[in-house]
Coordinates of C-alpha atoms in Angstrom, one line a residue:
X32 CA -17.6 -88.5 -17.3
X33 CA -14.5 -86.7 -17.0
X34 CA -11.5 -89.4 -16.0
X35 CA -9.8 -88.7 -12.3
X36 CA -6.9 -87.5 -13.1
X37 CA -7.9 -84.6 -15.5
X38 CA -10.3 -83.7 -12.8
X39 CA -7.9 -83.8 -10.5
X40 CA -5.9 -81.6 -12.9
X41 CA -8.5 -79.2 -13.0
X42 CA -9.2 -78.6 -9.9
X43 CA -5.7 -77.7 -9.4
X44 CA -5.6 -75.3 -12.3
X45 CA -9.0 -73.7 -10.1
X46 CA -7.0 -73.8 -6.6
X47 CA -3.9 -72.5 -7.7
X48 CA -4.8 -69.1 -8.0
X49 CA -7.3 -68.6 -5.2
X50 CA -4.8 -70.1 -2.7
X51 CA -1.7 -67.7 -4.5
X52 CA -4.0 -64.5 -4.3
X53 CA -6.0 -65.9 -0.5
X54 CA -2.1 -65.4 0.5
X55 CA -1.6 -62.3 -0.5
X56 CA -4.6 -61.0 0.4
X57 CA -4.8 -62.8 3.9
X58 CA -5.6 -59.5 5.8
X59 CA -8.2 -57.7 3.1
X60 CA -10.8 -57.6 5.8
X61 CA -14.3 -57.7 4.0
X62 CA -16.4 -57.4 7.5
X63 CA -16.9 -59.2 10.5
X64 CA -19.2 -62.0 11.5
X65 CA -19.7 -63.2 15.1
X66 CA -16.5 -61.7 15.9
X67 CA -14.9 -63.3 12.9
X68 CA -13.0 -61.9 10.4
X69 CA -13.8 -62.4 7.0
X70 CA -11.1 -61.8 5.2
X71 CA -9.2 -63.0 1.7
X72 CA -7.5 -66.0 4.2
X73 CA -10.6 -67.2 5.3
X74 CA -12.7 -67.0 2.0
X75 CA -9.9 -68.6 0.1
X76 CA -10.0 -71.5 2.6
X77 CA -13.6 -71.7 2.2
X78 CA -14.0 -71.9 -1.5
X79 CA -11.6 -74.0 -1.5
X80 CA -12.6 -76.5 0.6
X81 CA -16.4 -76.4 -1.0
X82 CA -14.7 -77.0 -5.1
X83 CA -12.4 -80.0 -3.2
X84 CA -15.6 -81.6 -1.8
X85 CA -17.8 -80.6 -5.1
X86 CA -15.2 -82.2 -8.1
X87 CA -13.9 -84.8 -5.3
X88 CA -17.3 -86.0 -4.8
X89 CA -16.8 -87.6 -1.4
X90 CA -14.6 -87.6 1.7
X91 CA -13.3 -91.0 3.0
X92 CA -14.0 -92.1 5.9
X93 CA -10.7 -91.5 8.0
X94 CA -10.6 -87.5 7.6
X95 CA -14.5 -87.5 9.4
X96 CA -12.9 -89.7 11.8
X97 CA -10.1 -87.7 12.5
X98 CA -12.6 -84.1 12.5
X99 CA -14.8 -86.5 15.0
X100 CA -11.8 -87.0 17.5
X101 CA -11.2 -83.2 17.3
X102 CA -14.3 -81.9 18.1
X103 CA -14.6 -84.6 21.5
X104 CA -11.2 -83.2 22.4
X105 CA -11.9 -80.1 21.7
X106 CA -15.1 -80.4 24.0
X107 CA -14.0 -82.1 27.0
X108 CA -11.2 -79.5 26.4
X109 CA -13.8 -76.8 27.4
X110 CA -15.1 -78.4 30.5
X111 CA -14.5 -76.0 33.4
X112 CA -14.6 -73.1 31.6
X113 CA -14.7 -70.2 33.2
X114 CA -14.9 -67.8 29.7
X115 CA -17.6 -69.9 27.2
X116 CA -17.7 -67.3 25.0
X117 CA -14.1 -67.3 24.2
X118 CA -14.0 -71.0 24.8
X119 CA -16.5 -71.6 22.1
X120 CA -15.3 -69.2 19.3
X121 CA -11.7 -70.7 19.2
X122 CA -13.5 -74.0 19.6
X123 CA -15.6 -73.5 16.6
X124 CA -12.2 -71.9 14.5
X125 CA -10.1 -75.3 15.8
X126 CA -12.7 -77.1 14.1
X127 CA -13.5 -75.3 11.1
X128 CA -9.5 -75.3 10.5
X129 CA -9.6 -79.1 11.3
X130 CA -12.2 -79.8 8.5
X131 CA -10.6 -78.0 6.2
X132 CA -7.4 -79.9 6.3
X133 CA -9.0 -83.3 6.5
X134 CA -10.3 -82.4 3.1
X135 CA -8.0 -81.2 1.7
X136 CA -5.7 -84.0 2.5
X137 CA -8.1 -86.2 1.0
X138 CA -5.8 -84.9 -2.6
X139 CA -3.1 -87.2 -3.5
X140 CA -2.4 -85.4 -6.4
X141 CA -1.5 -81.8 -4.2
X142 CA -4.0 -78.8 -3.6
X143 CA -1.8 -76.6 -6.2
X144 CA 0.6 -77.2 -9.0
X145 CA 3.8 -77.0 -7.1
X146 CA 5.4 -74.8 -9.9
X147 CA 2.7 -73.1 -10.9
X148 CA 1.9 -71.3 -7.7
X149 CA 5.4 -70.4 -7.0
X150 CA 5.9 -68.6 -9.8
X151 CA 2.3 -67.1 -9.4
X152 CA 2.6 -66.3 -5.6
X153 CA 6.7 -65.6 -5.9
X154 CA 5.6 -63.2 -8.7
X155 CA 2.8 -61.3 -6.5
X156 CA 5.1 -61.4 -3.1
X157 CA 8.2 -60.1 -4.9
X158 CA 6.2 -57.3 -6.3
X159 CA 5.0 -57.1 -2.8
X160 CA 8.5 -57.0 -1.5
X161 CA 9.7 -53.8 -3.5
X162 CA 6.5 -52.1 -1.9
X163 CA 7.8 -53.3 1.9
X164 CA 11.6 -51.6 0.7
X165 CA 9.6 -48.3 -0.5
X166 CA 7.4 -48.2 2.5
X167 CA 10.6 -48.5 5.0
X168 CA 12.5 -45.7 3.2
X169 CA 9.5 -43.5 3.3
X170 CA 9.4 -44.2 7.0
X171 CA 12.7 -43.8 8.0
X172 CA 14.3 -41.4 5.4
X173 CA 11.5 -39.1 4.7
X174 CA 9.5 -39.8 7.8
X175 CA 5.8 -40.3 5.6
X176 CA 3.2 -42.5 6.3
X177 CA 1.6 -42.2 2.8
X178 CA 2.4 -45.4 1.6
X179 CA 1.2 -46.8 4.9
X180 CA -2.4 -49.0 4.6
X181 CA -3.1 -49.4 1.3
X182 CA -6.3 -51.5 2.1
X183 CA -8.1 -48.4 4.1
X184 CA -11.0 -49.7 5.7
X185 CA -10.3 -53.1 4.6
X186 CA -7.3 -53.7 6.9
X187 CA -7.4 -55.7 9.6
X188 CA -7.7 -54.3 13.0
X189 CA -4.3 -53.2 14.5
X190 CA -2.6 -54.6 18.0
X191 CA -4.0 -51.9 19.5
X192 CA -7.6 -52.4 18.4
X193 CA -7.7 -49.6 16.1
X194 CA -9.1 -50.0 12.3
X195 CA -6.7 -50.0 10.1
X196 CA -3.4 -50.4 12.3
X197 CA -3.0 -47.0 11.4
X198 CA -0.5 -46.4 13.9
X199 CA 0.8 -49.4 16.6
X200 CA 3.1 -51.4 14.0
X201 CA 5.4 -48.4 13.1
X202 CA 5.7 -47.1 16.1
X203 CA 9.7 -47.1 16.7
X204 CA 12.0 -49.0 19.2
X205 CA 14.8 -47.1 21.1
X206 CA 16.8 -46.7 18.1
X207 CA 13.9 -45.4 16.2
X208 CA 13.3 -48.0 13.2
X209 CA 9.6 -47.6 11.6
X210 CA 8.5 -50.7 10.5
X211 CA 6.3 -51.3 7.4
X212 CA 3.8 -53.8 7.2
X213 CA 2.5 -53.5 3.4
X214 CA -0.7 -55.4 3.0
X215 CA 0.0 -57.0 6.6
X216 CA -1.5 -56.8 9.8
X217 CA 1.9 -56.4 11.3
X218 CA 5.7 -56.2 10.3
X219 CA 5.7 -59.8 11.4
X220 CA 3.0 -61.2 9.4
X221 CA 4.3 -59.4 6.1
X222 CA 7.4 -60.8 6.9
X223 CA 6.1 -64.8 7.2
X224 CA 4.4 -64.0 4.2
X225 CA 7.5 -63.0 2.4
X226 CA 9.8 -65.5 3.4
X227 CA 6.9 -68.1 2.7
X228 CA 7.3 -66.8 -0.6
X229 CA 11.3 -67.2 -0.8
X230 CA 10.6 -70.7 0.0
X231 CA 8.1 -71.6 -2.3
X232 CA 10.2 -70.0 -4.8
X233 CA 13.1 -72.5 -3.8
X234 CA 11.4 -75.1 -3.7
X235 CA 10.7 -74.6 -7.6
X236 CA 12.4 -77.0 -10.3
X237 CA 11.5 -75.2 -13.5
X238 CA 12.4 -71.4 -12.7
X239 CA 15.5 -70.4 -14.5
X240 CA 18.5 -69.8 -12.5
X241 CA 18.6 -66.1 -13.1
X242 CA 14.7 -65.8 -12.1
X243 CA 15.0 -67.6 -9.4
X244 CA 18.0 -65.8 -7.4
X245 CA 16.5 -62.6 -8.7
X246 CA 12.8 -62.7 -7.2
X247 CA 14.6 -64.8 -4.1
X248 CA 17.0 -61.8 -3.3
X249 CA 14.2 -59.1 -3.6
X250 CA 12.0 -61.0 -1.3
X251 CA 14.8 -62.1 1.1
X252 CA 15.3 -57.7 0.8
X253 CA 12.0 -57.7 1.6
X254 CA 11.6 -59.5 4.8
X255 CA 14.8 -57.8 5.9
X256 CA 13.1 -54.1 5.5
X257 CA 10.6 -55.1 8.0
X258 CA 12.7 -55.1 10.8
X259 CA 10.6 -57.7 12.6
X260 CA 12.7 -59.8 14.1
X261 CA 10.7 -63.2 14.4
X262 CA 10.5 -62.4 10.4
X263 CA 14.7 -62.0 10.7
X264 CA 14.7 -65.6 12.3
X265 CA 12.4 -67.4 9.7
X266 CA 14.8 -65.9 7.0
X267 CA 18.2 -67.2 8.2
X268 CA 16.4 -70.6 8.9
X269 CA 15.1 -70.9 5.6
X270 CA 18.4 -70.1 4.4
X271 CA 20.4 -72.5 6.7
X272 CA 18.1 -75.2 5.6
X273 CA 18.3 -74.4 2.1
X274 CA 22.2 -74.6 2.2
X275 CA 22.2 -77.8 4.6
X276 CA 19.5 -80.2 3.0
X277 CA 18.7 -78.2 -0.9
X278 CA 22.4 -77.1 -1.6
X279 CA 23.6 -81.3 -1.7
X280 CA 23.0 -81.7 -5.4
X281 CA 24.2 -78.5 -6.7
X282 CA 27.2 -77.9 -8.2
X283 CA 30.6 -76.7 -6.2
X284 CA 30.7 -73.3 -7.9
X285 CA 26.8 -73.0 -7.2
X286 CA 27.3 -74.1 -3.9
X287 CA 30.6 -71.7 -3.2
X288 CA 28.2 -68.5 -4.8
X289 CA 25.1 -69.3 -2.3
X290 CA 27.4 -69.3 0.6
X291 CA 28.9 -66.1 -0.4
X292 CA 26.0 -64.5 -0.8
X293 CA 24.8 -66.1 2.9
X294 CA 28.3 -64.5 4.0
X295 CA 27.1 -61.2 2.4
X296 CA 24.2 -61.2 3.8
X297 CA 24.8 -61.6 7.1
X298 CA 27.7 -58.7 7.0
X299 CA 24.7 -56.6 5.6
X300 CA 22.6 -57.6 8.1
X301 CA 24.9 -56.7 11.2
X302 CA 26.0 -53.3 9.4
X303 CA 22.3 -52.5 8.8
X304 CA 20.6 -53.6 11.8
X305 CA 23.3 -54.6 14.0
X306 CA 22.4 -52.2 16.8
X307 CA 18.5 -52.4 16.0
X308 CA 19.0 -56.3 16.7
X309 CA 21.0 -55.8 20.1
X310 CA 18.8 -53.3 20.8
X311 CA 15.7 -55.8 20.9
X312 CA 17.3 -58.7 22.3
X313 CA 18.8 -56.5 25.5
X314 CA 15.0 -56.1 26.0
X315 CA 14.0 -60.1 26.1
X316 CA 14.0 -59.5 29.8
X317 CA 11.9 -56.4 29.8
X318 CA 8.1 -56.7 30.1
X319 CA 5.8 -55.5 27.0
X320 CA 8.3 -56.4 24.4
X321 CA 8.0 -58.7 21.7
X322 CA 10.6 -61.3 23.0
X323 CA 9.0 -61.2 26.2
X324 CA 5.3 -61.2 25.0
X325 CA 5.7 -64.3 22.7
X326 CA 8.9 -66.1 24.9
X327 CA 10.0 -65.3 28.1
X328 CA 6.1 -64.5 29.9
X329 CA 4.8 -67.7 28.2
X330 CA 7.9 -69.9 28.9
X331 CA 7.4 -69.3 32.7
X332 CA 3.3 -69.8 32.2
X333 CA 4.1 -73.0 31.2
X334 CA 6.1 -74.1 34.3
X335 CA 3.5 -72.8 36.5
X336 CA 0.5 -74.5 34.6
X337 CA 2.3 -78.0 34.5
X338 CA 2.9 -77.7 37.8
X339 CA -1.1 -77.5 38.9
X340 CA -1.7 -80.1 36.1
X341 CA -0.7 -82.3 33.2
X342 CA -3.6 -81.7 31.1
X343 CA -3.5 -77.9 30.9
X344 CA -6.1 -74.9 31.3
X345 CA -9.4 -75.1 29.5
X346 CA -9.2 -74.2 25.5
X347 CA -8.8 -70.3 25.9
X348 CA -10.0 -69.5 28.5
X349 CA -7.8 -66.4 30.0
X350 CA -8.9 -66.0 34.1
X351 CA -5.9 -68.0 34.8
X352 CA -3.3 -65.6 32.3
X353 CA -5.0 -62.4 34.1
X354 CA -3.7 -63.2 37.3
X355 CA -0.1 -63.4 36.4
X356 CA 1.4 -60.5 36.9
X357 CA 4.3 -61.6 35.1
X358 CA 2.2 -61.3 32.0
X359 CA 2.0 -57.8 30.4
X360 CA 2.0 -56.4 26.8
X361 CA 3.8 -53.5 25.2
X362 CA 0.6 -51.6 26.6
X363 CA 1.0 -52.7 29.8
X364 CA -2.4 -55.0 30.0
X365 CA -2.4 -58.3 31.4
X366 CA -2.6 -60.9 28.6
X367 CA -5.6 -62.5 27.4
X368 CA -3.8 -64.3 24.4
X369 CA -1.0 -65.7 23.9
X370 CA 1.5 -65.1 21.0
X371 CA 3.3 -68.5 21.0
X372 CA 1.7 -71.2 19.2
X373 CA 3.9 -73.8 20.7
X374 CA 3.1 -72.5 24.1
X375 CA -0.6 -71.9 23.7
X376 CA -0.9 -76.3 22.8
X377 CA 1.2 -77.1 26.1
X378 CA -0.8 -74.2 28.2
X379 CA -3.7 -75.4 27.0
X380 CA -3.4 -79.4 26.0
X381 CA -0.5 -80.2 28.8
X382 CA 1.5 -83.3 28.0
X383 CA -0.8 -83.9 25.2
X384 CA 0.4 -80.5 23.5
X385 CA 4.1 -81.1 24.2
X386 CA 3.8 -84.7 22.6
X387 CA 2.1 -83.3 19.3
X388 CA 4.7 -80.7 19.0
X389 CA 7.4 -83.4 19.4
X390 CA 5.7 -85.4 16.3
X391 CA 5.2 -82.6 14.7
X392 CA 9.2 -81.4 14.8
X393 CA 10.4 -84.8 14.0
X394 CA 8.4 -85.2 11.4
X395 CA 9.7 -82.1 9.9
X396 CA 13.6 -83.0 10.3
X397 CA 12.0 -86.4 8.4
X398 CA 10.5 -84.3 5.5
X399 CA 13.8 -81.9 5.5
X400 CA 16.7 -84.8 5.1
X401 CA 14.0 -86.7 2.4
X402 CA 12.7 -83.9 0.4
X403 CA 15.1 -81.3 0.7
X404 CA 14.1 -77.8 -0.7
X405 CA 10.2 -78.9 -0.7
X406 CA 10.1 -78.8 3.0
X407 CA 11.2 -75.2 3.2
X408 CA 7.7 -73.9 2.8
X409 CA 6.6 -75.9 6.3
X410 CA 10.1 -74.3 8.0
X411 CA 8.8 -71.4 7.4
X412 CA 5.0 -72.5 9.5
X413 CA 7.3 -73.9 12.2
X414 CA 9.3 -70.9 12.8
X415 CA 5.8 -68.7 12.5
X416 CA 4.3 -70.8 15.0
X417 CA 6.1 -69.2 17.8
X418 CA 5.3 -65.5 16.8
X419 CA 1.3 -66.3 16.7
X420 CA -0.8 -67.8 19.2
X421 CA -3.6 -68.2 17.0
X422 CA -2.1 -71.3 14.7
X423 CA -5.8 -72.4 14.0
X424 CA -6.9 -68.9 12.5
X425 CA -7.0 -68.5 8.8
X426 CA -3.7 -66.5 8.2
X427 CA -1.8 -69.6 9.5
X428 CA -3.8 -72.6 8.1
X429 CA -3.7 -71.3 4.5
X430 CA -0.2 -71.3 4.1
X431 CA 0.2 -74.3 6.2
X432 CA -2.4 -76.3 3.5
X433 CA -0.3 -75.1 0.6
X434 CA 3.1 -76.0 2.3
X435 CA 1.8 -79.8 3.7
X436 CA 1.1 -79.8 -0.3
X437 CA 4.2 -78.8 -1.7
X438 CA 5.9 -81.1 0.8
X439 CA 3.8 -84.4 -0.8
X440 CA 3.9 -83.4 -4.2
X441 CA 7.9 -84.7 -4.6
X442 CA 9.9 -87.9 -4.9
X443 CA 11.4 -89.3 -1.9
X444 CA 15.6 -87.8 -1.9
X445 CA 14.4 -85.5 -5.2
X446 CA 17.2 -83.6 -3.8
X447 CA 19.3 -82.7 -6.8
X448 CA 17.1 -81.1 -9.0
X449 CA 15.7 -78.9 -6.2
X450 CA 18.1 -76.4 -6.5
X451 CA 19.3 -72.9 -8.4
X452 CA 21.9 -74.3 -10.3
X453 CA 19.6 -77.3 -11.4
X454 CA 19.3 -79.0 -14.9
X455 CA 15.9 -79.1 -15.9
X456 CA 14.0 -80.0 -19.4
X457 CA 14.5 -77.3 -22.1
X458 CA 10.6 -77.6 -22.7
X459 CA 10.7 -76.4 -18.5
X460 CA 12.9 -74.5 -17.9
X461 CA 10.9 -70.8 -19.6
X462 CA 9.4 -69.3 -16.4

């Protein structure tokens, strides 16, 4: 029989790939089942959590127990339903997503090999990013579309429930930016992608220095040339946190160059985009806009559910959202969804929802300040969070299984070595 630890090896070397390439290929969309997309997301998760269970062998007791709570939640949840249909297939996806990560956490030794997959994925993404650059010049410099969808009938269907998204993510804003999306649903996904990427790259020990800033400052290029700005706002957070809680055990003249290029970078930023940026947040106010879809419509929902209970609406269920008139999308329907995971757990959980998020946040300041650049990949689900209501679909709890590994695969305070400028063994150090 094969001892633990070399098949815990193994299935590492197995899961490393699937979940590197089940990233990039989140949105391939095979077909759809029961109204479920099954796409390169969802079939990585599911392979993976079948070859965890097969070489594991067996599933403690506490992860069932915890799936068990879920699913009585999740049901008494659904009492007074008014949509069942709707109520039942998020339901069944809260579930499913549940089980998965009870599984999977059932791996002390990590889902992935930490370096491993970010060169792999950082490799894939940053080739990924140059095809994001060439698809926003050929949209706003030569005004063609022919980059545009490489997956054809394999994309995901588009905000505006066409196949393909052949048209509703480039449409342009006032000042007429075109947004690519590359193998994306949407400039915003392609963008969380990305800068999940920059992360994972940081979060690296054994990339040489030169590798490393070079893949980090296409794919931080990258994320800039979608123009989505929920995609802007995970970049400069993985930044800040890199330079406040990785950047303590580098060297002064390392530290001196990151913050010069941070310097840079915003200066490019604000020439580049600087009146595409003002442009969208003069429209926060304005109804059907993406501030307003995934902040200011849901921020006031929440007042007014709190106020009729502390225990929130039944799981997904919209008749209460189509009433609002305060809630309309860039098409001028009333929702049905809502694009704010932090809002759709107090909306729809109450108290209970606001309580978890709280945990949840504190547990990621803990995370930051002891593990320093191996929390970056989980800043990066936080900040994504609020631009997706759906934080039990596939596209978010595949990235968020990799990152909860990454983040328990280091010493506590590994701070030092964490970093660009970081010494590592000459054996290592040939990525």
């Amino acid at each position: 029989m094969m001892p633990a630890t070399a098949t815990g090896g193994q299935l590492s070397d197995v899961l490393t790939p699937v979940f590197a390439f089940g990233c990039l290929f989140a949105n391939f969309t095979v077909t759809y089942l029961g109204g479920y997309a099954l796409n390169g997301s969802f079939l990585a998760l599911a392979a993976s959590a079948m070859l965890t269970l097969v070489i594991e062998g067996r599933v403690p007791r506490w992860p069932l127990l915890a799936v068990a709570i879920i699913v009585a939640i999740v049901a008494v949840k659904a009492i007074g339903t008014e949509n069942v249909e709707e109520s039942a297939k998020s339901g069944a996806q809260i579930i499913a997503a549940a089980l998965c990560l009870c599984i999977f956490s059932v791996r002390r030794g990590g889902l992935v090999h930490r370096e491993d997959f970010a060169v792999l994925f950082g490799r894939l993404m940053t080739l990924h990013a140059v095809l994001l650059i060439a698809q926003c010049i050929a949209l706003n410099v030569f005004g063609s579309f022919v980059l545009q969808n490489p997956f054809g009938p394999f994309s995901a269907i588009g905000p505006a429930g066409e196949l393909g998204a052949l048209q509703a993510p480039y449409l342009p804003y006032e000042d007429g930016v075109m947004r690519p999306n590359g193998f994306y649903s949407e400039p915003s996904v392609a963008a969380a992608y990305t800068v999940f990427a920059l992360a994972c790259v940081l979060s690296a020990t054994t990339l040489r220095s030169g590798r490393k800033v070079t893949m980090a400052v296409v794919l931080a290029a990258g994320a800039f040339a979608t123009f989505a700005l929920t995609g802007w706002v995970m970049l400069g957070g993985v930044l800040a946190c890199f330079m406040m809680f990785g950047a303590r055990g580098m060297k002064s003249s390392h530290k001196f160059g990151i913050y010069a290029l941070a310097l840079l970078a915003v200066v490019v930023a604000a020439l580049v985009g600087g009146s595409y940026l003002m442009d969208r947040v003069d429209g926060a106010g304005e109804m059907g806009g993406s501030i307003y879809i995934r902040f200011t419509g849901p921020f006031m929902l929440i007042g007014e559910v709190l106020g009729k209970g502390l225990l929130g609406l039944p799981i997904n269920d919209p008749t209460f959202l189509l009433t609002r008139d305060y809630l309309v999308d860039f098409a001028g329907r009333q929702f049905s969804t809502l694009d704010n995971f932090y809002v759709w757990l107090v909306v729809y959980f109450g108290l209970a929802g606001l309580g978890f998020i709280v945990w949840c946040l504190l547990r990621l300041w803990r995370a930051l300040r002891s593990r320093g650049n191996l929390a970056l990949p989980l800043v990066v689900l936080a900040l994504f969070a609020a631009a997706t209501g759906s934080g039990y679909n596939s596209v978010f709890v595949l990235p968020l299984a990799v990152a909860l590994s990454i983040v328990r695969s280091g010493p506590e305070r590994a701070l030092a070595e964490q970093t660009i400028g970081a010494t590592v063994p000459a054996g290592l150090a040939t990525r």
